[in-house]
Coordinates of C-alpha atoms in Angstrom, one line a residue:
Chain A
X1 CA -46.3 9.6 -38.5
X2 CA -46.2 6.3 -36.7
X3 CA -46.6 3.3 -38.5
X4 CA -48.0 0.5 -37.1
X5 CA -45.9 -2.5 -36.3
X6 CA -46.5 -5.5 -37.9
X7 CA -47.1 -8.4 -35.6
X8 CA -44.2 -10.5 -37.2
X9 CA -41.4 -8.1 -35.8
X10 CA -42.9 -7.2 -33.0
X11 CA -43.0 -10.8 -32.2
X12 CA -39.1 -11.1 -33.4
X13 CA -38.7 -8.0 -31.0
X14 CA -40.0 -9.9 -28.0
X15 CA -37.8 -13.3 -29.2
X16 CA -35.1 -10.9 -29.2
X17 CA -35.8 -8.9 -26.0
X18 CA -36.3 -12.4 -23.9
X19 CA -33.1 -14.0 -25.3
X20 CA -31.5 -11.1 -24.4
X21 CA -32.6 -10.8 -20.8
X22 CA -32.1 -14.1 -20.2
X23 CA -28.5 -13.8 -21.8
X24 CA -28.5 -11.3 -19.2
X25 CA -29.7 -13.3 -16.1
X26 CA -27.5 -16.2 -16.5
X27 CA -24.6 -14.0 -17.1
X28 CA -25.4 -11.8 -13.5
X29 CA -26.0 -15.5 -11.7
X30 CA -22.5 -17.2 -13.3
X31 CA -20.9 -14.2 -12.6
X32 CA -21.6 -13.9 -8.9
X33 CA -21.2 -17.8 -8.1
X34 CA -18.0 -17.2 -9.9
X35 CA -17.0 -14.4 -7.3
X36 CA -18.2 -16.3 -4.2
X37 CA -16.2 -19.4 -5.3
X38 CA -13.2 -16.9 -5.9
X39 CA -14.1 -15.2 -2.8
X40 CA -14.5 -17.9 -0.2
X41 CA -13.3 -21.2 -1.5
X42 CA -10.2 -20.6 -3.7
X43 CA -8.2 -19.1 -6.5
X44 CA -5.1 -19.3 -8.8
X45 CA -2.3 -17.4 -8.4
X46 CA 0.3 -16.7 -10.0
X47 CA 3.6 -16.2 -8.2
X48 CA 6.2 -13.8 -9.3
X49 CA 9.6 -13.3 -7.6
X50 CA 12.3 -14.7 -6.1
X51 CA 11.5 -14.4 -2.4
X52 CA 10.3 -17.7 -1.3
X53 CA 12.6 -19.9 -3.3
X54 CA 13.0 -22.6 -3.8
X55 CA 9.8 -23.3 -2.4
X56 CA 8.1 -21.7 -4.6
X57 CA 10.0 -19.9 -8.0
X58 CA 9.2 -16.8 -10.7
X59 CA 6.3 -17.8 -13.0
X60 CA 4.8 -21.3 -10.6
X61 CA 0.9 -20.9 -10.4
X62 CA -0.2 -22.0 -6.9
X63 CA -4.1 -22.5 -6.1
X64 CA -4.4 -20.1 -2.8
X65 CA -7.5 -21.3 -0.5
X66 CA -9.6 -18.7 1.3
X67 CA -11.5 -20.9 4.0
X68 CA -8.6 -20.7 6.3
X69 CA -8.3 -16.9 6.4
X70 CA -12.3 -16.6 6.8
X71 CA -12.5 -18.9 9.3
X72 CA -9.2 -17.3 10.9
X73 CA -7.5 -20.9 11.1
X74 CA -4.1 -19.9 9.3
X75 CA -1.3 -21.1 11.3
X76 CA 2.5 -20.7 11.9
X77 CA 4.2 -22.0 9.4
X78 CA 2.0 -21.6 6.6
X79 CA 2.2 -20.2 2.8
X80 CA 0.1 -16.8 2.6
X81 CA -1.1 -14.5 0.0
X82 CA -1.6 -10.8 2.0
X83 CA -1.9 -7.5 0.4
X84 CA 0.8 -5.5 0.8
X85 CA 0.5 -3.4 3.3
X86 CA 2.2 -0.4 1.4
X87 CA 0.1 -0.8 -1.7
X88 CA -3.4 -2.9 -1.5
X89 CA -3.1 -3.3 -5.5
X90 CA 0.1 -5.6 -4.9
X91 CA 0.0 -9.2 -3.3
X92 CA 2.9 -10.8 -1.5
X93 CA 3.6 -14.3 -1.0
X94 CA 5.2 -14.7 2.1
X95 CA 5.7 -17.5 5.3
X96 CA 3.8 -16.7 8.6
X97 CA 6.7 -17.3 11.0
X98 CA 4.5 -16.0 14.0
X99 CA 1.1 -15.4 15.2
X100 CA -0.2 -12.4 17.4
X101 CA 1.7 -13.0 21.0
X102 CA 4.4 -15.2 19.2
X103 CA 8.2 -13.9 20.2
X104 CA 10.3 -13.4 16.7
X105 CA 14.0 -13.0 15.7
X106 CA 13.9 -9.8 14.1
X107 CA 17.7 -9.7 13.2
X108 CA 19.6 -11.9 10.6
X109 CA 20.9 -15.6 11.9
X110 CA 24.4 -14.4 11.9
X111 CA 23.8 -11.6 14.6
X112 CA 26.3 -12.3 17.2
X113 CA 23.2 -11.0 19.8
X114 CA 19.7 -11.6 18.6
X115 CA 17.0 -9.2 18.8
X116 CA 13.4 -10.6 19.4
X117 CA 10.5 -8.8 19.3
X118 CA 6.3 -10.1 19.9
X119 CA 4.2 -9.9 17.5
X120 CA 1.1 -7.3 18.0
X121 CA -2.6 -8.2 19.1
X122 CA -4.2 -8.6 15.4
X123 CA -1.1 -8.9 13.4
X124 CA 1.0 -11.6 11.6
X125 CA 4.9 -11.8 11.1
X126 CA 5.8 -12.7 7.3
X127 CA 9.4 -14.1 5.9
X128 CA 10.3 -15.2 2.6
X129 CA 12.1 -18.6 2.5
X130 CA 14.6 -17.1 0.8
X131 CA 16.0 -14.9 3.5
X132 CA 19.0 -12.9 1.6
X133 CA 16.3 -11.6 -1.3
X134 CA 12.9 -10.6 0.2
X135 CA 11.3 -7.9 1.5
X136 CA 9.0 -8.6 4.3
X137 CA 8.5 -8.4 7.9
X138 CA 12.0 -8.1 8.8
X139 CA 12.1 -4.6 6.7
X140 CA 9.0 -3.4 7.5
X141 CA 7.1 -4.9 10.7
X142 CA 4.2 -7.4 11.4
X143 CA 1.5 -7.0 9.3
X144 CA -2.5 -6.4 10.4
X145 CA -3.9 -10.2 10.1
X146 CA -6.7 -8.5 7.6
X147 CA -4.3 -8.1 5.4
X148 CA -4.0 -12.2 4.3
X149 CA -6.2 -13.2 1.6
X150 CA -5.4 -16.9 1.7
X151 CA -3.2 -20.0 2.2
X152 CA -1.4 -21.3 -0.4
X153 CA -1.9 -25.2 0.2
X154 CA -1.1 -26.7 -3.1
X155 CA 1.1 -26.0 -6.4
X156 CA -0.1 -26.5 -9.7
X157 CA 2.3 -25.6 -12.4
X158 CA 5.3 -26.7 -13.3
X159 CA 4.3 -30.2 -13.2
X160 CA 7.1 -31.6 -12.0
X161 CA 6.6 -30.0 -8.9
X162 CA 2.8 -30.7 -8.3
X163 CA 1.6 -30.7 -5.0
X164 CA 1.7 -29.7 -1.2
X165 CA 4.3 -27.0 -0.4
X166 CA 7.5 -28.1 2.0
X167 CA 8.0 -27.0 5.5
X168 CA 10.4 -23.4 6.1
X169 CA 13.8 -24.3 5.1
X170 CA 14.8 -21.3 6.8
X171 CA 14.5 -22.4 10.9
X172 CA 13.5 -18.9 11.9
X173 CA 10.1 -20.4 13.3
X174 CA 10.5 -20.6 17.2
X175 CA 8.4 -23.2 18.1
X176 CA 7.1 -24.7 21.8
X177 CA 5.5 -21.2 22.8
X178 CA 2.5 -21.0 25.2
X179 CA 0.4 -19.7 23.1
X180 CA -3.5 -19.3 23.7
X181 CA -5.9 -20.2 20.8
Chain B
X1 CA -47.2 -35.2 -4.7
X2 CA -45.9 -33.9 -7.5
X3 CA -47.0 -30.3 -7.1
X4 CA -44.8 -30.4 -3.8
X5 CA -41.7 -31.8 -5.7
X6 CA -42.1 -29.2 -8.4
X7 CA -42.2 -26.3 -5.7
X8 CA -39.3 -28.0 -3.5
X9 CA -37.4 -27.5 -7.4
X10 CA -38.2 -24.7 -7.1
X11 CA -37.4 -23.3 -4.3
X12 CA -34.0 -24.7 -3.9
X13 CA -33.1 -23.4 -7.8
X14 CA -34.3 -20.2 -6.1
X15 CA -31.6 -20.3 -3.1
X16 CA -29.2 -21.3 -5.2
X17 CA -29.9 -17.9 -7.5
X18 CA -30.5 -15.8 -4.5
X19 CA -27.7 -17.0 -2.1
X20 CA -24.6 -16.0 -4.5
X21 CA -26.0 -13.6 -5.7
X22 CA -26.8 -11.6 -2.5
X23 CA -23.5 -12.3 -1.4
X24 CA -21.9 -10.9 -4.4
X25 CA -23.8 -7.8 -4.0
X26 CA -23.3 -7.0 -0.1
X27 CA -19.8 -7.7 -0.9
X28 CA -18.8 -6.1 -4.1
X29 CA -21.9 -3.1 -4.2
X30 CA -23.4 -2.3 -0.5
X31 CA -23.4 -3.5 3.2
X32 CA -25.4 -2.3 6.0
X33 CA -24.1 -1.6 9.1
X34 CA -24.9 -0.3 12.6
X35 CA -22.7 2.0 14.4
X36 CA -21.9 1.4 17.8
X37 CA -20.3 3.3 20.7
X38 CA -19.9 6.9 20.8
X39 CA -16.5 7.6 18.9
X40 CA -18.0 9.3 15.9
X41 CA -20.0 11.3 18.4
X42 CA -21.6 13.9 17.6
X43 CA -22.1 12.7 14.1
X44 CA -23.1 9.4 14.3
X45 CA -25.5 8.2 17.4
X46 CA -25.5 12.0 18.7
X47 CA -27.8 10.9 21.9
X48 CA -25.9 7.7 22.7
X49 CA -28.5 5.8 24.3
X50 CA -30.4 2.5 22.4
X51 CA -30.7 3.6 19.0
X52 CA -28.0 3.1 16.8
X53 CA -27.9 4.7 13.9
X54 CA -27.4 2.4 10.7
X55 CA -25.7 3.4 7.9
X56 CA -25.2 2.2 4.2
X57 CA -21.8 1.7 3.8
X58 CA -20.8 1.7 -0.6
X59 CA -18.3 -0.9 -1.5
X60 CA -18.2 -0.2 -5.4
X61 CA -16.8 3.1 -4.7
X62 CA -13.8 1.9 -2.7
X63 CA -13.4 -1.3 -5.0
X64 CA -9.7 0.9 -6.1
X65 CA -9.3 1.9 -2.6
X66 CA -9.8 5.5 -4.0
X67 CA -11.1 7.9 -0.8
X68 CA -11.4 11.5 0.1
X69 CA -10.3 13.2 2.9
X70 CA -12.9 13.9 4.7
X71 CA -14.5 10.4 4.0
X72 CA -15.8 8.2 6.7
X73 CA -15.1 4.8 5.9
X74 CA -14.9 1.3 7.7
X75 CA -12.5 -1.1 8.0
X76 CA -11.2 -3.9 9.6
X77 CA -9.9 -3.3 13.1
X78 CA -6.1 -3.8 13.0
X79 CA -5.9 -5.2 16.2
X80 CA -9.3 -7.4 16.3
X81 CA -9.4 -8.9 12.1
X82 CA -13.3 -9.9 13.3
X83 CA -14.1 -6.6 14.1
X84 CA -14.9 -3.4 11.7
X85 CA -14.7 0.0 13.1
X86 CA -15.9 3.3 11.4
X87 CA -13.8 6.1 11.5
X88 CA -13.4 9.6 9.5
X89 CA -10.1 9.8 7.3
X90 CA -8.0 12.6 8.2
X91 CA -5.1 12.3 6.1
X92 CA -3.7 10.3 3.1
X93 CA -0.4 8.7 1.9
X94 CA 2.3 11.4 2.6
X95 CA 0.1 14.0 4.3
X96 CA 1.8 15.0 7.3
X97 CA -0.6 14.6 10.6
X98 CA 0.0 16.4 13.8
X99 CA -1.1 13.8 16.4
X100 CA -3.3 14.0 19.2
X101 CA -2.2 11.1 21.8
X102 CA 0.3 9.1 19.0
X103 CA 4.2 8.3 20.4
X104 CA 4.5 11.1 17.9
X105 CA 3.9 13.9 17.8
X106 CA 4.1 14.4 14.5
X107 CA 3.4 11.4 11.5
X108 CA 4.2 11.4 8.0
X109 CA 1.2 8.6 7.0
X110 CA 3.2 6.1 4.8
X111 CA 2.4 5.2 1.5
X112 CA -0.5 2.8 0.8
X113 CA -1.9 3.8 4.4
X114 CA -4.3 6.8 5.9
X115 CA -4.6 8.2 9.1
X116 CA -8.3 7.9 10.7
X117 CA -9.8 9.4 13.5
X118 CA -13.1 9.4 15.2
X119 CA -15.0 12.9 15.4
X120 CA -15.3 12.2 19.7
X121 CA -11.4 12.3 20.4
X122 CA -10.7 10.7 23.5
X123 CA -13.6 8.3 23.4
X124 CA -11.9 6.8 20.1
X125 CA -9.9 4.0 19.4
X126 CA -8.3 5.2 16.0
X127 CA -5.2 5.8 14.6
X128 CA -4.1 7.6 17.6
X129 CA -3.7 4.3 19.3
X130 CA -2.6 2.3 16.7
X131 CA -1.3 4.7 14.0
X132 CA -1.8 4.8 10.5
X133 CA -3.5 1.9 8.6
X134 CA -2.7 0.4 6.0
X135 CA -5.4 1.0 2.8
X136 CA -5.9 -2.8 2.3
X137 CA -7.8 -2.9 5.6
X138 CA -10.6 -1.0 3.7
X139 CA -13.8 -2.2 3.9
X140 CA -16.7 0.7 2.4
X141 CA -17.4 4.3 2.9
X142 CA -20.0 5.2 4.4
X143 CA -22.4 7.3 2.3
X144 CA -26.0 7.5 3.9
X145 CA -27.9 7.2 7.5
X146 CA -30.7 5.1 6.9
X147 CA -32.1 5.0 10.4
X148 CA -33.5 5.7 12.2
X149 CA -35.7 7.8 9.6
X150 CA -35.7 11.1 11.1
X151 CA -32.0 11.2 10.6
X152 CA -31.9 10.3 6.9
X153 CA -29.0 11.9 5.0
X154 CA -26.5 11.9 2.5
X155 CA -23.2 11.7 3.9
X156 CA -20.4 14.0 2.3
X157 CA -17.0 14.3 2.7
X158 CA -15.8 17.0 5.5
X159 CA -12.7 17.5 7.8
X160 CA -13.3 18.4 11.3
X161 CA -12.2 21.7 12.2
X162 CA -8.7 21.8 12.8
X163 CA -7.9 17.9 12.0
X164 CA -6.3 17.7 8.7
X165 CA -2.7 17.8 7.2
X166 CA -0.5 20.3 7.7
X167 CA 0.2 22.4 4.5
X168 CA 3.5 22.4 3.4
X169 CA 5.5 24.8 0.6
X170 CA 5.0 22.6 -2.2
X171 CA 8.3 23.5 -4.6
X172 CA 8.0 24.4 -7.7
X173 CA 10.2 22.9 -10.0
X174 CA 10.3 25.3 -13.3

């Protein structure tokens, strides 16, 4: 048999149920301006590895902006967080040391002849700064420019290196090309 | 006056609901897309001509870069990062892809990359062109026609005839 509700609880049912909904609400609003800040402003990362020292070292948290990539401004020289290409679950943090058309070294500095190589319509070349221990372009090719999530422009932790990132220590970055935009 | 004020308050703490959360959700749950050109021929835009057919392309499916053979998915172009192209995926990670017009002739798709091909070979740029791609590039699958209406349909997974991997003797270790 159905009892009839009480106006009291059903009352306490509605608090309840419109609390909870609007629980609800704000959560689904935070949430998704938490993605689109994440998504096109910026976000922390932290960086693993020792394939970009000493510009960057195992365990530094770096804050990696995404308006560049969206806005397809990244340029030679910079700091980039890209998926890597043999696993989309992984990130790498790697130097863009030419743009689609640039010409590359593809060998090591101590080649006696040096190989060079351009860099595909679409795609980036990536280098760690530290060239003896990384993995990147060299090893396995240019990379599809989709592949960058972001530029790392500034370094947050440890604190006594706050700040912008330095220039390539390396010299692999053949400047003075003519270069379209 | 103050009636307009209240509703100008209102409607910009509106926008500012409705703008990230739209975002969110074409981004993270479903996009909608129009398919251009003929390379998917005869499944998608079968009489060429003006109408395109639009399609709803699920991004919460792919959000693990989990797909099927069989699939058709989009992604971003590898050689153009503004553009997306729709393509069917032949073959996965470590599949082993006889080519039609690849340096090639015959691919072992590397890992974390699939090989994609349009259904109207020849009139495709896919990864016979610009071999396989790497799985990052993914963008959604695409898993309905919405227009134009007579052509509404769920889209499921299915190789073309003879495209696929080659089978290989799988050993048995005992």
């Amino acid at each position: 048999m159905v009892k009839a509700l009480n106006p009291a609880s059903v009352e306490m049912f509605r608090q309840v149920l419109g609390k909870t909904l609007g629980f609800v609400g704000y959560t689904i609003q935070y949430g998704c301006i938490a993605h689109c800040a994440f998504e096109y402003i910026g976000e922390f990362v932290v960086c693993s590895g020792p394939s970009m020292e000493p510009t960057i070292v195992n365990h530094d948290i770096v804050f990696n902006e995404r308006m560049s990539r969206h806005l397809c401004k990244i340029e030679k020289g910079d700091i980039v967080i890209a998926k890597s290409p043999f696993d989309p679950h992984m990130n790498i943090c790697k130097r863009v040391v030419g743009l689609e058309g640039d010409k590359v070294c593809t060998g090591a500095p101590s080649d006696l002849f040096k190989t060079h190589t351009y860099v595909p319509k679409g795609h980036v070349w990536l280098e760690g700064d530290n060239l003896t221990n990384s993995s990147d372009s060299r090893n396995y090719g240019p990379i599809p420019y989709a592949l960058i999530r972001g530029r790392v422009c500034l370094k947050l932790w440890p604190p006594h290196s706050f700040g912008t990132l330095s220039e390539s220590p390396t010299k692999r970055i053949i400047k003075n090309q003519n270069n379209s935009d | 006056m103050k009636a307009g004020r209240r509703y100008l308050r209102a409607f910009v703490s509106g926008f500012l609901v409705a703008v990230p959360v739209t975002v969110t959700a074409l981004d993270r749950l479903a996009y909608v897309a129009r398919v251009e050109g003929a390379s998917m021929q005869p499944f998608f835009n079968p009489e060429g001509g003006s109408e395109c057919d639009v399609v709803l392309l699920d991004r919460w499916s792919v959000r693990n870069y989990q797909v099927q053979r069989g699939d058709i998915v989009s992604v971003v172009s590898p050689k153009n990062p503004k553009q997306k192209i729709i393509k069917r995926v032949i073959g996965l990670e470590g599949d082993f892809i006889r080519t039609l017009s690849y340096k090639n002739r015959y691919v072992r798709v590397p890992d974390g990359h699939f090989w994609l091909e349009g259904d109207h070979h020849g009139h495709s740029l896919d990864s016979n062109s610009f071999g396989p791609v790497s799985v990052g590039l993914l963008h959604g699958r695409a898993s309905h026609i919405i227009w134009p209406p007579n052509r509404w349909q769920r889209i499921s997974p299915s190789l073309p005839p003879h495209r696929g991997p080659l089978e290989t003797e799988e050993e048995e270790d005992g």
